[in-house]
Structure formats: structure tokens, C-alpha cells
Amino acid sequence: MKNILIINGHQKYDGFAEGKLTQHFIDNAEEFFQSNDMTVKHTHIDAGYEVSEEMKKFEWADYILFQYPVYWMSVPWITKKYIDEIFSAGVGTVTYNNDGRSRSDSSKKYGSGGIMTDKKYMLSLTYNCPESEFDNKDGFFDGLSLDEANYAVHKVFQFCGAEAVKTYAIHDIFKSDLDVISETNKFKNILESNFKDK
């Protein structure tokens, strides 16, 4: 049985970013995980958290689903605070031992000291920008792929030794023609690919 930690990284702004779309994907993910006999725990960052409890969840989890809106090309600031607090608190126990280097062994490289090597993670993102801005040399992200544009978050997990599975993102979320049903089906297909029979 797989243990799944779902982290809700949404930060609420009344009248602008209520978190309903983020919660929609979390609800669909939980339904998928439970229907496939996986055990789920949650963290809702904006609702508060205890560092010691997060350490237990991180140790328990086989997979982490990190669901958040992209604010100003990155995670919301409370979610960055969570990353700083939780990943740092896990040093020597849950997240990483050190930066990987050794004074006595120059073959040991920076970023190789993670202890989450038995864990995988999935980023699931909500974006206002259109999908066409990625993988497009003339686009806003200068030809970067979706994952390359979210490089910093991926590197946090990589530094701790965790392995990425396929990222999901919904785009153009403020457009009136947003097809949430189609996007939900796409999300579920990626969940199937990432988690079922692995």
C-alpha cells in the first residue's frame, strides 16, 4: 500500500484567488488514491501546520503530491516559508544529511546528500499563463519547458534525493472558456501514469 502526502500550497486572496481550483484537483487526487487503496494524509499550508507533524508525514510518505498555484513565477510566499522551515527541519533525519560534499572525497558532489531517495514527488500547478508560452523560443519563458520554468522547486526535492514523476499543469485559469472537465480527465490520466501499479 502506498502512502501519499498531499500538500496544498495555495495562498488565499479574497475575491481573486479563493483556492477552489486547487481544492478541486486535491479532491480528485484523493478520490483516485483512495479508490486505488492508497493511504492519504494532507497538509494545507494556509490553514497552519506544526513542523514536528510535517516531519512525521514526510517520513511516512512514499509519494508527495505538491499542489499549488504559480504566483509571480514561483510558489506563494507562505509555501516558500513552508519549504524553508520543513526541509531545513528535516536535516539529519528526514530530508537530507548534508550538501553531499566531502573534504576527504572530491568525487562526492554538491546536492548528493539527500535522504528522501525512497520517495517520489509530483508537482501539480495552476497557471494563468497559456500553455503556448512553454517550449516556445518566442514565448515568455524563452523556450523553457514547464519543468524547466519550475526548476527551483524541482531542485529542492532533488537536493533531498526524491525522484520526480510527471508534472501536471492547468493553464489560462482566468479564461471564460476553461474546460475544467477536460483538464480534470487529463489530471486523472497523469495520476494513473504516475501512481498506478508502480
mmCIF file of N, CA and C in Angstrom, residues 74-167:
data_model
loop_
_atom_site.group_PDB
_atom_site.id
_atom_site.type_symbol
_atom_site.label_atom_id
_atom_site.label_comp_id
_atom_site.label_asym_id
_atom_site.label_seq_id
_atom_site.Cartn_x
_atom_site.Cartn_y
_atom_site.Cartn_z
ATOM 1 N N SER A 74 6.565 31.526 -9.253
ATOM 2 C CA SER A 74 7.077 30.629 -8.215
ATOM 3 C C SER A 74 5.948 30.205 -7.289
ATOM 4 N N VAL A 75 6.315 29.607 -6.172
ATOM 5 C CA VAL A 75 5.325 29.215 -5.172
ATOM 6 C C VAL A 75 4.848 30.447 -4.411
ATOM 7 N N PRO A 76 3.632 30.422 -3.849
ATOM 8 C CA PRO A 76 3.213 31.510 -2.957
ATOM 9 C C PRO A 76 4.190 31.674 -1.795
ATOM 10 N N TRP A 77 4.271 32.859 -1.237
ATOM 11 C CA TRP A 77 5.316 33.108 -0.233
ATOM 12 C C TRP A 77 5.152 32.250 1.009
ATOM 13 N N ILE A 78 3.907 31.948 1.408
ATOM 14 C CA ILE A 78 3.758 31.084 2.586
ATOM 15 C C ILE A 78 4.246 29.664 2.287
ATOM 16 N N THR A 79 4.167 29.281 1.015
ATOM 17 C CA THR A 79 4.635 27.957 0.621
ATOM 18 C C THR A 79 6.158 27.925 0.575
ATOM 19 N N LYS A 80 6.780 29.021 0.159
ATOM 20 C CA LYS A 80 8.241 29.112 0.249
ATOM 21 C C LYS A 80 8.690 29.059 1.708
ATOM 22 N N LYS A 81 7.947 29.714 2.590
ATOM 23 C CA LYS A 81 8.252 29.659 4.026
ATOM 24 C C LYS A 81 8.155 28.216 4.524
ATOM 25 N N TYR A 82 7.126 27.509 4.089
ATOM 26 C CA TYR A 82 6.960 26.100 4.465
ATOM 27 C C TYR A 82 8.164 25.280 4.000
ATOM 28 N N ILE A 83 8.574 25.481 2.762
ATOM 29 C CA ILE A 83 9.738 24.764 2.231
ATOM 30 C C ILE A 83 10.970 25.054 3.093
ATOM 31 N N ASP A 84 11.210 26.318 3.371
ATOM 32 C CA ASP A 84 12.373 26.692 4.175
ATOM 33 C C ASP A 84 12.335 26.024 5.550
ATOM 34 N N GLU A 85 11.179 26.055 6.187
ATOM 35 C CA GLU A 85 11.062 25.511 7.538
ATOM 36 C C GLU A 85 11.116 23.984 7.556
ATOM 37 N N ILE A 86 10.350 23.357 6.688
ATOM 38 C CA ILE A 86 10.194 21.903 6.764
ATOM 39 C C ILE A 86 11.421 21.173 6.222
ATOM 40 N N PHE A 87 11.893 21.573 5.069
ATOM 41 C CA PHE A 87 13.049 20.875 4.514
ATOM 42 C C PHE A 87 14.294 21.103 5.373
ATOM 43 N N SER A 88 14.403 22.281 5.972
ATOM 44 C CA SER A 88 15.539 22.546 6.864
ATOM 45 C C SER A 88 15.412 21.769 8.167
ATOM 46 N N ALA A 89 14.203 21.661 8.702
ATOM 47 C CA ALA A 89 13.992 20.953 9.966
ATOM 48 C C ALA A 89 14.319 19.467 9.844
ATOM 49 N N GLY A 90 14.250 18.944 8.635
ATOM 50 C CA GLY A 90 14.490 17.521 8.434
ATOM 51 C C GLY A 90 15.943 17.131 8.272
ATOM 52 N N VAL A 91 16.853 18.077 8.459
ATOM 53 C CA VAL A 91 18.276 17.771 8.272
ATOM 54 C C VAL A 91 18.709 16.678 9.245
ATOM 55 N N GLY A 92 19.362 15.676 8.701
ATOM 56 C CA GLY A 92 19.875 14.582 9.512
ATOM 57 C C GLY A 92 18.864 13.521 9.888
ATOM 58 N N THR A 93 17.581 13.758 9.553
ATOM 59 C CA THR A 93 16.550 12.790 9.938
ATOM 60 C C THR A 93 15.622 12.398 8.791
ATOM 61 N N VAL A 94 15.126 13.372 8.058
ATOM 62 C CA VAL A 94 14.063 13.096 7.082
ATOM 63 C C VAL A 94 14.401 13.556 5.669
ATOM 64 N N THR A 95 14.989 14.744 5.521
ATOM 65 C CA THR A 95 15.136 15.326 4.188
ATOM 66 C C THR A 95 16.547 15.183 3.609
ATOM 67 N N TYR A 96 17.568 15.586 4.364
ATOM 68 C CA TYR A 96 18.942 15.488 3.847
ATOM 69 C C TYR A 96 19.921 15.414 5.015
ATOM 70 N N ASN A 97 21.073 14.860 4.767
ATOM 71 C CA ASN A 97 22.116 14.802 5.788
ATOM 72 C C ASN A 97 23.047 16.004 5.727
ATOM 73 N N ASN A 98 23.417 16.371 4.508
ATOM 74 C CA ASN A 98 24.329 17.483 4.261
ATOM 75 C C ASN A 98 24.250 17.816 2.784
ATOM 76 N N ASP A 99 25.112 18.674 2.301
ATOM 77 C CA ASP A 99 25.024 19.042 0.880
ATOM 78 C C ASP A 99 25.670 18.013 -0.041
ATOM 79 N N GLY A 100 26.198 16.948 0.539
ATOM 80 C CA GLY A 100 26.740 15.849 -0.255
ATOM 81 C C GLY A 100 28.234 15.844 -0.416
ATOM 82 N N ARG A 101 28.879 16.998 -0.262
ATOM 83 C CA ARG A 101 30.317 17.085 -0.481
ATOM 84 C C ARG A 101 31.105 16.538 0.702
ATOM 85 N N SER A 102 32.342 16.188 0.437
ATOM 86 C CA SER A 102 33.226 15.673 1.482
ATOM 87 C C SER A 102 34.619 16.274 1.308
ATOM 88 N N ARG A 103 35.215 16.718 2.396
ATOM 89 C CA ARG A 103 36.579 17.259 2.336
ATOM 90 C C ARG A 103 37.591 16.175 1.998
ATOM 91 N N SER A 104 37.248 14.939 2.313
ATOM 92 C CA SER A 104 38.189 13.836 2.084
ATOM 93 C C SER A 104 37.923 13.066 0.793
ATOM 94 N N ASP A 105 36.816 13.361 0.111
ATOM 95 C CA ASP A 105 36.472 12.630 -1.112
ATOM 96 C C ASP A 105 35.882 13.607 -2.125
ATOM 97 N N SER A 106 36.711 14.063 -3.045
ATOM 98 C CA SER A 106 36.277 15.082 -4.009
ATOM 99 C C SER A 106 35.288 14.545 -5.037
ATOM 100 N N SER A 107 35.097 13.228 -5.086
ATOM 101 C CA SER A 107 34.139 12.664 -6.039
ATOM 102 C C SER A 107 32.700 12.866 -5.574
ATOM 103 N N LYS A 108 32.517 13.189 -4.309
ATOM 104 C CA LYS A 108 31.168 13.422 -3.790
ATOM 105 C C LYS A 108 30.733 14.829 -4.174
ATOM 106 N N LYS A 109 29.592 14.901 -4.852
ATOM 107 C CA LYS A 109 29.160 16.152 -5.470
ATOM 108 C C LYS A 109 28.106 16.880 -4.637
ATOM 109 N N TYR A 110 28.075 18.186 -4.835
ATOM 110 C CA TYR A 110 27.056 19.019 -4.210
ATOM 111 C C TYR A 110 25.671 18.527 -4.616
ATOM 112 N N GLY A 111 24.777 18.465 -3.642
ATOM 113 C CA GLY A 111 23.409 18.043 -3.921
ATOM 114 C C GLY A 111 23.192 16.553 -3.844
ATOM 115 N N SER A 112 24.164 15.824 -3.322
ATOM 116 C CA SER A 112 24.037 14.355 -3.268
ATOM 117 C C SER A 112 23.843 13.833 -1.844
ATOM 118 N N GLY A 113 23.498 14.713 -0.912
ATOM 119 C CA GLY A 113 23.359 14.298 0.481
ATOM 120 C C GLY A 113 21.932 14.064 0.933
ATOM 121 N N GLY A 114 21.008 13.938 -0.011
ATOM 122 C CA GLY A 114 19.601 13.752 0.340
ATOM 123 C C GLY A 114 19.302 12.377 0.901
ATOM 124 N N ILE A 115 18.290 12.311 1.766
ATOM 125 C CA ILE A 115 17.877 11.027 2.329
ATOM 126 C C ILE A 115 16.412 10.696 2.015
ATOM 127 N N MET A 116 15.845 11.390 1.008
ATOM 128 C CA MET A 116 14.492 11.064 0.555
ATOM 129 C C MET A 116 14.553 10.193 -0.701
ATOM 130 N N THR A 117 15.574 9.373 -0.796
ATOM 131 C CA THR A 117 15.809 8.585 -2.010
ATOM 132 C C THR A 117 14.768 7.493 -2.231
ATOM 133 N N ASP A 118 13.973 7.201 -1.223
ATOM 134 C CA ASP A 118 12.908 6.210 -1.371
ATOM 135 C C ASP A 118 11.565 6.863 -1.688
ATOM 136 N N LYS A 119 11.576 8.148 -1.996
ATOM 137 C CA LYS A 119 10.331 8.882 -2.210
ATOM 138 C C LYS A 119 10.276 9.500 -3.607
ATOM 139 N N LYS A 120 9.047 9.666 -4.089
ATOM 140 C CA LYS A 120 8.814 10.345 -5.357
ATOM 141 C C LYS A 120 7.849 11.497 -5.116
ATOM 142 N N TYR A 121 7.883 12.467 -6.023
ATOM 143 C CA TYR A 121 7.005 13.622 -5.862
ATOM 144 C C TYR A 121 6.430 14.034 -7.215
ATOM 145 N N MET A 122 5.263 14.671 -7.140
ATOM 146 C CA MET A 122 4.600 15.195 -8.328
ATOM 147 C C MET A 122 4.224 16.645 -8.080
ATOM 148 N N LEU A 123 4.567 17.511 -9.019
ATOM 149 C CA LEU A 123 4.088 18.882 -8.992
ATOM 150 C C LEU A 123 2.789 18.961 -9.790
ATOM 151 N N SER A 124 1.800 19.626 -9.229
ATOM 152 C CA SER A 124 0.543 19.886 -9.927
ATOM 153 C C SER A 124 0.233 21.363 -9.755
ATOM 154 N N LEU A 125 0.189 22.086 -10.865
ATOM 155 C CA LEU A 125 0.230 23.547 -10.843
ATOM 156 C C LEU A 125 -0.993 24.160 -11.511
ATOM 157 N N THR A 126 -1.401 25.303 -10.991
ATOM 158 C CA THR A 126 -2.413 26.106 -11.677
ATOM 159 C C THR A 126 -1.749 27.402 -12.141
ATOM 160 N N TYR A 127 -1.974 27.722 -13.405
ATOM 161 C CA TYR A 127 -1.307 28.850 -14.064
ATOM 162 C C TYR A 127 -2.322 29.748 -14.758
ATOM 163 N N ASN A 128 -2.083 31.045 -14.733
ATOM 164 C CA ASN A 128 -2.833 31.953 -15.587
ATOM 165 C C ASN A 128 -2.263 31.986 -17.003
ATOM 166 N N CYS A 129 -0.961 31.798 -17.152
ATOM 167 C CA CYS A 129 -0.364 31.928 -18.482
ATOM 168 C C CYS A 129 -0.803 30.775 -19.387
ATOM 169 N N PRO A 130 -0.863 31.008 -20.689
ATOM 170 C CA PRO A 130 -1.239 29.940 -21.620
ATOM 171 C C PRO A 130 -0.127 28.913 -21.774
ATOM 172 N N GLU A 131 -0.510 27.717 -22.118
ATOM 173 C CA GLU A 131 0.450 26.629 -22.305
ATOM 174 C C GLU A 131 1.434 26.942 -23.422
ATOM 175 N N SER A 132 1.007 27.758 -24.375
ATOM 176 C CA SER A 132 1.846 28.090 -25.531
ATOM 177 C C SER A 132 3.102 28.877 -25.174
ATOM 178 N N GLU A 133 3.185 29.394 -23.949
ATOM 179 C CA GLU A 133 4.370 30.144 -23.537
ATOM 180 C C GLU A 133 5.555 29.235 -23.214
ATOM 181 N N PHE A 134 5.298 27.930 -23.061
ATOM 182 C CA PHE A 134 6.355 26.978 -22.761
ATOM 183 C C PHE A 134 6.817 26.273 -24.036
ATOM 184 N N ASP A 135 8.058 25.800 -24.028
ATOM 185 C CA ASP A 135 8.623 25.117 -25.204
ATOM 186 C C ASP A 135 8.482 25.973 -26.461
ATOM 187 N N ASN A 136 8.667 27.251 -26.299
ATOM 188 C CA ASN A 136 8.468 28.207 -27.382
ATOM 189 C C ASN A 136 9.563 29.269 -27.268
ATOM 190 N N LYS A 137 10.505 29.251 -28.211
ATOM 191 C CA LYS A 137 11.634 30.182 -28.118
ATOM 192 C C LYS A 137 11.204 31.640 -28.169
ATOM 193 N N ASP A 138 10.014 31.897 -28.712
ATOM 194 C CA ASP A 138 9.500 33.264 -28.753
ATOM 195 C C ASP A 138 8.524 33.551 -27.612
ATOM 196 N N GLY A 139 8.301 32.567 -26.749
ATOM 197 C CA GLY A 139 7.366 32.731 -25.650
ATOM 198 C C GLY A 139 7.971 33.439 -24.459
ATOM 199 N N PHE A 140 7.141 33.726 -23.492
ATOM 200 C CA PHE A 140 7.567 34.472 -22.312
ATOM 201 C C PHE A 140 8.702 33.777 -21.577
ATOM 202 N N PHE A 141 8.699 32.445 -21.560
ATOM 203 C CA PHE A 141 9.711 31.699 -20.815
ATOM 204 C C PHE A 141 10.938 31.345 -21.660
ATOM 205 N N ASP A 142 11.105 32.020 -22.789
ATOM 206 C CA ASP A 142 12.340 31.932 -23.586
ATOM 207 C C ASP A 142 12.697 30.506 -23.990
ATOM 208 N N GLY A 143 11.692 29.717 -24.296
ATOM 209 C CA GLY A 143 11.941 28.364 -24.765
ATOM 210 C C GLY A 143 11.979 27.308 -23.678
ATOM 211 N N LEU A 144 11.863 27.706 -22.420
ATOM 212 C CA LEU A 144 11.894 26.731 -21.334
ATOM 213 C C LEU A 144 10.644 25.849 -21.356
ATOM 214 N N SER A 145 10.824 24.606 -20.952
ATOM 215 C CA SER A 145 9.682 23.717 -20.760
ATOM 216 C C SER A 145 8.995 24.063 -19.445
ATOM 217 N N LEU A 146 7.851 23.455 -19.200
ATOM 218 C CA LEU A 146 7.142 23.649 -17.937
ATOM 219 C C LEU A 146 8.035 23.287 -16.752
ATOM 220 N N ASP A 147 8.693 22.147 -16.823
ATOM 221 C CA ASP A 147 9.537 21.722 -15.712
ATOM 222 C C ASP A 147 10.765 22.612 -15.559
ATOM 223 N N GLU A 148 11.328 23.060 -16.655
ATOM 224 C CA GLU A 148 12.472 23.970 -16.566
ATOM 225 C C GLU A 148 12.084 25.292 -15.927
ATOM 226 N N ALA A 149 10.867 25.763 -16.200
ATOM 227 C CA ALA A 149 10.398 27.016 -15.606
ATOM 228 C C ALA A 149 10.130 26.867 -14.110
ATOM 229 N N ASN A 150 9.981 25.630 -13.652
ATOM 230 C CA ASN A 150 9.777 25.354 -12.223
ATOM 231 C C ASN A 150 10.996 24.654 -11.622
ATOM 232 N N TYR A 151 12.127 25.000 -12.158
ATOM 233 C CA TYR A 151 13.416 24.404 -11.816
ATOM 234 C C TYR A 151 13.723 24.466 -10.326
ATOM 235 N N ALA A 152 13.454 25.611 -9.688
ATOM 236 C CA ALA A 152 13.823 25.798 -8.278
ATOM 237 C C ALA A 152 13.103 24.803 -7.378
ATOM 238 N N VAL A 153 11.815 24.583 -7.618
ATOM 239 C CA VAL A 153 11.061 23.640 -6.786
ATOM 240 C C VAL A 153 11.555 22.223 -7.030
ATOM 241 N N HIS A 154 11.785 21.874 -8.292
ATOM 242 C CA HIS A 154 12.331 20.545 -8.580
ATOM 243 C C HIS A 154 13.670 20.338 -7.876
ATOM 244 N N LYS A 155 14.508 21.360 -7.860
ATOM 245 C CA LYS A 155 15.829 21.222 -7.258
ATOM 246 C C LYS A 155 15.762 21.044 -5.742
ATOM 247 N N VAL A 156 14.740 21.613 -5.093
ATOM 248 C CA VAL A 156 14.555 21.387 -3.658
ATOM 249 C C VAL A 156 14.406 19.890 -3.386
ATOM 250 N N PHE A 157 13.510 19.254 -4.143
ATOM 251 C CA PHE A 157 13.279 17.820 -3.954
ATOM 252 C C PHE A 157 14.500 17.004 -4.374
ATOM 253 N N GLN A 158 15.128 17.403 -5.478
ATOM 254 C CA GLN A 158 16.308 16.678 -5.940
ATOM 255 C C GLN A 158 17.441 16.757 -4.923
ATOM 256 N N PHE A 159 17.617 17.916 -4.309
ATOM 257 C CA PHE A 159 18.648 18.088 -3.288
ATOM 258 C C PHE A 159 18.444 17.088 -2.141
ATOM 259 N N CYS A 160 17.182 16.768 -1.884
ATOM 260 C CA CYS A 160 16.860 15.828 -0.806
ATOM 261 C C CYS A 160 16.769 14.387 -1.295
ATOM 262 N N GLY A 161 17.042 14.150 -2.572
ATOM 263 C CA GLY A 161 17.117 12.792 -3.088
ATOM 264 C C GLY A 161 15.843 12.227 -3.660
ATOM 265 N N ALA A 162 14.744 12.996 -3.638
ATOM 266 C CA ALA A 162 13.468 12.497 -4.154
ATOM 267 C C ALA A 162 13.452 12.515 -5.685
ATOM 268 N N GLU A 163 12.648 11.638 -6.249
ATOM 269 C CA GLU A 163 12.565 11.481 -7.703
ATOM 270 C C GLU A 163 11.265 12.070 -8.222
ATOM 271 N N ALA A 164 11.350 12.832 -9.300
ATOM 272 C CA ALA A 164 10.163 13.434 -9.901
ATOM 273 C C ALA A 164 9.395 12.417 -10.739
ATOM 274 N N VAL A 165 8.067 12.543 -10.698
ATOM 275 C CA VAL A 165 7.215 11.897 -11.685
ATOM 276 C C VAL A 165 6.603 13.014 -12.529
ATOM 277 N N LYS A 166 5.795 12.671 -13.492
ATOM 278 C CA LYS A 166 5.323 13.654 -14.475
ATOM 279 C C LYS A 166 4.536 14.793 -13.823
ATOM 280 N N THR A 167 4.852 16.007 -14.241
ATOM 281 C CA THR A 167 4.187 17.212 -13.753
ATOM 282 C C THR A 167 2.873 17.427 -14.490
#
